[in-house]
Coordinates of C-alpha atoms in Angstrom, one line a residue:
M11 CA 0.0 0.0 0.0
P12 CA 1.4 3.5 -0.8
A13 CA 2.7 5.5 2.1
D14 CA 0.2 8.2 1.3
P15 CA -3.3 6.6 0.8
R16 CA -4.4 9.7 -1.2
A17 CA -1.7 9.2 -3.8
V18 CA -4.2 7.3 -6.0
L19 CA -6.3 10.5 -6.4
T20 CA -3.5 12.1 -8.5
R21 CA -1.8 9.1 -10.0
P22 CA -1.7 9.3 -13.8
A23 CA -3.7 6.8 -15.7
P24 CA -4.1 6.0 -19.5
E25 CA -6.5 8.3 -21.3
P26 CA -9.9 6.9 -21.9
D27 CA -10.8 5.7 -25.4
L28 CA -13.5 8.2 -25.9
T29 CA -16.0 10.4 -24.1
V30 CA -19.8 10.4 -24.6
A31 CA -22.5 12.8 -23.5
Y32 CA -25.8 11.6 -21.9
G33 CA -27.2 15.1 -21.6
D34 CA -26.7 18.7 -22.7
H35 CA -24.8 20.0 -19.7
P36 CA -20.9 19.9 -20.0
E37 CA -20.8 17.7 -16.8
Q38 CA -23.3 15.1 -18.2
I39 CA -20.6 13.0 -19.8
A40 CA -18.8 9.7 -19.3
D41 CA -15.3 8.4 -20.3
L42 CA -15.4 5.0 -21.9
R43 CA -12.6 2.4 -21.8
A44 CA -12.7 -0.6 -24.1
P45 CA -12.0 -4.0 -22.5
A46 CA -8.6 -5.5 -23.2
G47 CA -8.5 -8.7 -25.3
T48 CA -11.0 -10.2 -27.6
G49 CA -13.4 -11.9 -25.3
P50 CA -17.2 -12.0 -25.5
A51 CA -19.4 -8.9 -24.8
R52 CA -19.8 -8.2 -21.1
P53 CA -22.0 -6.0 -19.0
L54 CA -20.9 -2.4 -18.8
V55 CA -19.2 -1.4 -15.5
V56 CA -20.2 2.1 -14.5
V57 CA -17.7 3.8 -12.1
I58 CA -19.3 6.5 -10.0
H59 CA -16.7 8.7 -8.3
G60 CA -16.8 10.1 -4.8
G61 CA -15.7 13.4 -3.3
F62 CA -18.7 14.2 -1.1
W63 CA -20.7 15.4 -4.2
R64 CA -18.5 18.5 -4.4
A65 CA -17.3 20.2 -7.5
E66 CA -13.6 20.0 -6.7
Y67 CA -13.6 16.3 -7.1
D68 CA -14.3 14.8 -10.5
R69 CA -14.2 11.4 -12.4
R70 CA -10.5 11.7 -13.2
H71 CA -9.3 10.4 -9.9
T72 CA -11.0 7.0 -10.7
G73 CA -8.7 6.6 -13.7
P74 CA -6.4 4.0 -12.2
L75 CA -9.4 1.9 -11.1
A76 CA -11.2 2.2 -14.4
A77 CA -8.0 1.4 -16.4
A78 CA -7.3 -1.7 -14.2
L79 CA -10.9 -3.0 -14.7
A80 CA -10.6 -2.4 -18.5
A81 CA -7.3 -4.3 -18.5
M82 CA -9.2 -7.2 -16.9
G83 CA -11.6 -7.3 -19.8
H84 CA -14.5 -5.2 -18.5
P85 CA -16.0 -2.4 -20.6
V86 CA -15.9 0.6 -18.3
A87 CA -17.6 4.0 -18.1
Q88 CA -16.5 6.7 -15.7
L89 CA -19.7 8.7 -15.1
E90 CA -19.6 12.4 -14.5
Y91 CA -22.4 14.4 -13.0
R92 CA -23.2 17.9 -11.8
R93 CA -22.0 18.5 -8.2
T94 CA -22.5 20.9 -5.4
G95 CA -20.9 24.2 -6.1
Q96 CA -21.9 24.0 -9.8
P97 CA -25.0 25.3 -11.6
G98 CA -27.6 22.6 -11.4
G99 CA -25.7 20.5 -8.8
G100 CA -27.0 19.4 -5.5
W101 CA -30.7 18.7 -5.1
P102 CA -32.1 17.3 -7.4
G103 CA -29.6 17.7 -10.3
T104 CA -26.8 15.5 -8.9
L105 CA -29.2 12.6 -8.3
T106 CA -31.1 12.9 -11.5
D107 CA -27.9 13.1 -13.5
V108 CA -26.7 9.8 -12.2
V109 CA -30.0 8.1 -12.8
S110 CA -30.2 9.5 -16.4
G111 CA -26.6 8.6 -17.1
I112 CA -26.9 5.0 -15.9
S113 CA -30.0 4.6 -18.0
A114 CA -28.3 5.9 -21.1
L115 CA -24.8 4.6 -20.9
P116 CA -25.3 1.0 -21.8
R117 CA -26.8 2.1 -25.2
L118 CA -24.1 4.7 -25.7
A119 CA -21.3 2.3 -24.8
A120 CA -22.7 -0.5 -27.0
A121 CA -22.7 1.9 -30.0
A122 CA -19.2 3.2 -29.3
L123 CA -17.7 -0.2 -28.5
P124 CA -19.5 -2.5 -30.9
G125 CA -19.4 -6.1 -29.9
R126 CA -17.9 -5.5 -26.5
V127 CA -20.9 -4.4 -24.4
S128 CA -23.7 -6.9 -23.7
A129 CA -27.3 -6.0 -23.4
E130 CA -27.4 -6.9 -19.7
A131 CA -28.0 -4.1 -17.1
P132 CA -24.7 -2.5 -16.0
I133 CA -22.8 -3.2 -12.8
L134 CA -22.3 -0.1 -10.7
V135 CA -19.1 0.5 -8.8
G136 CA -19.4 3.5 -6.5
H137 CA -16.9 4.9 -4.0
S138 CA -17.8 7.1 -1.0
A139 CA -20.4 9.6 -2.2
G140 CA -20.4 7.6 -5.5
G141 CA -21.4 4.6 -3.4
H142 CA -24.3 6.6 -2.1
L143 CA -25.3 7.4 -5.6
A144 CA -25.1 3.8 -6.8
L145 CA -27.2 2.7 -3.9
H146 CA -29.7 5.5 -4.6
V147 CA -30.1 4.3 -8.2
A148 CA -30.5 0.7 -7.1
G149 CA -33.2 1.8 -4.7
T150 CA -35.1 4.1 -7.1
A151 CA -34.5 2.6 -10.5
P152 CA -33.7 -1.1 -9.9
T153 CA -34.5 -2.3 -13.4
T154 CA -31.6 -0.3 -14.8
V155 CA -29.0 -1.9 -12.5
G156 CA -27.5 -5.4 -12.7
G157 CA -25.6 -5.2 -9.4
V158 CA -23.9 -2.8 -7.1
L159 CA -20.4 -2.8 -5.6
A160 CA -20.5 0.0 -3.0
L161 CA -17.0 0.9 -1.7
A162 CA -17.1 2.8 1.6
P163 CA -20.5 4.3 0.7
V164 CA -22.3 7.1 2.4
A165 CA -25.1 4.7 3.0
D166 CA -27.1 6.7 5.6
L167 CA -27.5 10.4 4.7
A168 CA -29.3 11.3 8.0
E169 CA -26.5 9.8 10.1
A170 CA -23.8 11.4 7.8
Y171 CA -25.6 14.8 8.4
R172 CA -25.6 14.2 12.2
R173 CA -21.9 13.4 12.1
D174 CA -21.2 16.4 9.9
L175 CA -19.1 14.4 7.4
D176 CA -16.8 16.6 5.4
E177 CA -18.1 19.7 7.1
G178 CA -21.7 19.9 5.9
A179 CA -21.5 17.9 2.7
V180 CA -24.9 16.3 3.1
A181 CA -26.6 19.6 3.9
A182 CA -24.9 21.1 0.8
L183 CA -26.3 18.2 -1.3
L184 CA -29.9 18.2 -0.1
G185 CA -30.2 21.8 1.1
G186 CA -30.5 21.2 4.8
G187 CA -30.9 18.5 7.5
P188 CA -33.5 15.8 7.9
D189 CA -35.8 18.2 9.9
D190 CA -35.5 20.9 7.3
V191 CA -36.1 18.9 4.1
P192 CA -37.5 15.5 5.2
E193 CA -39.0 14.7 1.8
R194 CA -35.5 15.0 0.2
Y195 CA -34.0 12.6 2.7
A196 CA -37.0 10.2 2.1
A197 CA -36.2 10.3 -1.7
A198 CA -32.4 10.3 -1.6
D199 CA -31.3 8.3 1.5
P200 CA -30.4 4.7 0.9
R201 CA -31.1 3.9 4.5
V202 CA -34.7 4.9 3.9
L203 CA -35.0 3.0 0.6
V204 CA -34.2 -0.5 2.0
P205 CA -34.7 -3.2 0.9
T206 CA -33.0 -2.8 -2.4
Q207 CA -34.0 -5.4 -5.1
T208 CA -30.5 -5.3 -6.6
R209 CA -27.7 -7.8 -5.7
T210 CA -25.3 -5.6 -3.7
V211 CA -21.8 -6.1 -2.1
V212 CA -20.6 -3.4 0.3
I213 CA -16.9 -3.2 1.1
H214 CA -15.7 -0.9 3.9
G215 CA -12.4 -0.5 5.8
A216 CA -12.6 -0.4 9.5
Q217 CA -9.9 2.3 9.6
D218 CA -11.9 4.7 7.4
R219 CA -11.8 8.2 8.7
Q220 CA -13.8 9.8 5.9
V221 CA -16.9 7.6 6.1
P222 CA -17.2 5.6 9.3
V223 CA -17.7 1.9 8.8
E224 CA -20.7 2.0 11.1
L225 CA -22.8 3.5 8.3
S226 CA -22.3 0.4 6.2
R227 CA -22.8 -2.0 9.1
D228 CA -26.1 -0.5 10.0
F229 CA -27.3 -0.1 6.4
V230 CA -26.5 -3.7 5.5
A231 CA -28.0 -5.1 8.7
A232 CA -31.2 -3.1 8.0
A233 CA -31.3 -4.2 4.3
R234 CA -30.7 -7.9 5.2
A235 CA -33.5 -7.8 7.8
E236 CA -35.8 -6.7 5.0
G237 CA -34.7 -9.6 2.8
A238 CA -32.3 -7.8 0.5
D239 CA -29.5 -9.8 -1.3
I240 CA -26.7 -7.9 0.2
S241 CA -23.4 -8.6 2.0
L242 CA -20.7 -6.6 3.8
I243 CA -17.0 -7.2 3.5
E244 CA -15.3 -5.4 6.3
L245 CA -11.5 -5.0 6.0
P246 CA -10.0 -4.5 9.4
E247 CA -6.7 -2.8 8.3
C248 CA -8.1 -0.8 5.4
E249 CA -8.8 3.0 5.2
H250 CA -10.9 5.0 2.7
F251 CA -8.8 5.3 -0.4
A252 CA -7.3 1.8 -0.7
L253 CA -10.6 0.5 -2.1
I254 CA -10.1 2.4 -5.4
D255 CA -6.3 1.8 -5.6
P256 CA -5.3 -1.1 -7.8
E257 CA -1.9 -1.1 -6.0
S258 CA -3.4 -1.7 -2.6
V259 CA -3.7 -4.9 -0.7
A260 CA -7.5 -4.5 -0.7
W261 CA -7.7 -4.6 -4.5
P262 CA -8.0 -8.4 -4.9
I263 CA -11.0 -8.3 -2.6
V264 CA -12.6 -5.6 -4.7
V265 CA -11.9 -7.6 -7.9
A266 CA -13.4 -10.7 -6.5
A267 CA -16.5 -8.9 -5.3
L268 CA -17.0 -7.4 -8.8
Q269 CA -16.6 -10.8 -10.5
S270 CA -19.2 -12.3 -8.1
L271 CA -21.7 -9.6 -9.2
H272 CA -21.0 -10.5 -12.8
G273 CA -22.0 -14.1 -12.1
D274 CA -18.5 -15.4 -12.5
H275 CA -18.6 -16.6 -8.9
W276 CA -15.0 -15.9 -8.2
P277 CA -14.4 -16.7 -4.5
I278 CA -14.1 -13.8 -2.1
D279 CA -11.1 -14.2 0.2
A280 CA -12.4 -16.3 3.1
A281 CA -9.9 -14.7 5.4
S282 CA -11.6 -11.4 5.0
P283 CA -14.3 -10.8 7.7
T284 CA -17.8 -10.7 6.1
R285 CA -21.2 -9.9 7.5

């Protein structure tokens, strides 16, 4: 693991093969990466970046992750969306962008990468705030999603607001707290939307200081109690950024979880605590 866990955020990655637009706004775009090799068409993997929904963080920091997945043979789209601090970002634009993008991207990617993208619903890989957005889509538009891999997700917006994660990030997204705009939390909070109908794997590091692991523990427990097909892989020595770093010791666990969502049934490391 790198000495600085944040190094992955600025690590250079190969340029994407092309960029497509799913809407008219400059931020309504996605970078596409063709899968390596000549294998059969596979479901699109849509990577949703984190950064607490703020404008200063964009899709580019998921370049190493996306490039690694493409090298493994997955067609990949790095989704961009309007964020807080930008015109149209926050409520509801951030959420509606992601729903619209995920609905449109399989068609756009299949046209841009002929013969490489199957007609199956895409697999979503979301990190941090992107994990929240992936869970939100699965909870509100489940037919558009084939599976969700949520990496250190902000899975409980009300609790994240109470803990003041990233100094008011949730309030900036939704325009206030649960008592101020309860209808927005009812529509946007994955904790409220359980049970999800989508097969979901959550991975979270116990040493995460950006998004406490308790949010994932409580979310998964609640979803499982309602009959959801969901599991939690908790990595005791892992922090927040290792989950998107192909050079980290956590990466093989991320890969195995993704393959399980694809139906390849690659075994998840039995030595890793699961719930």
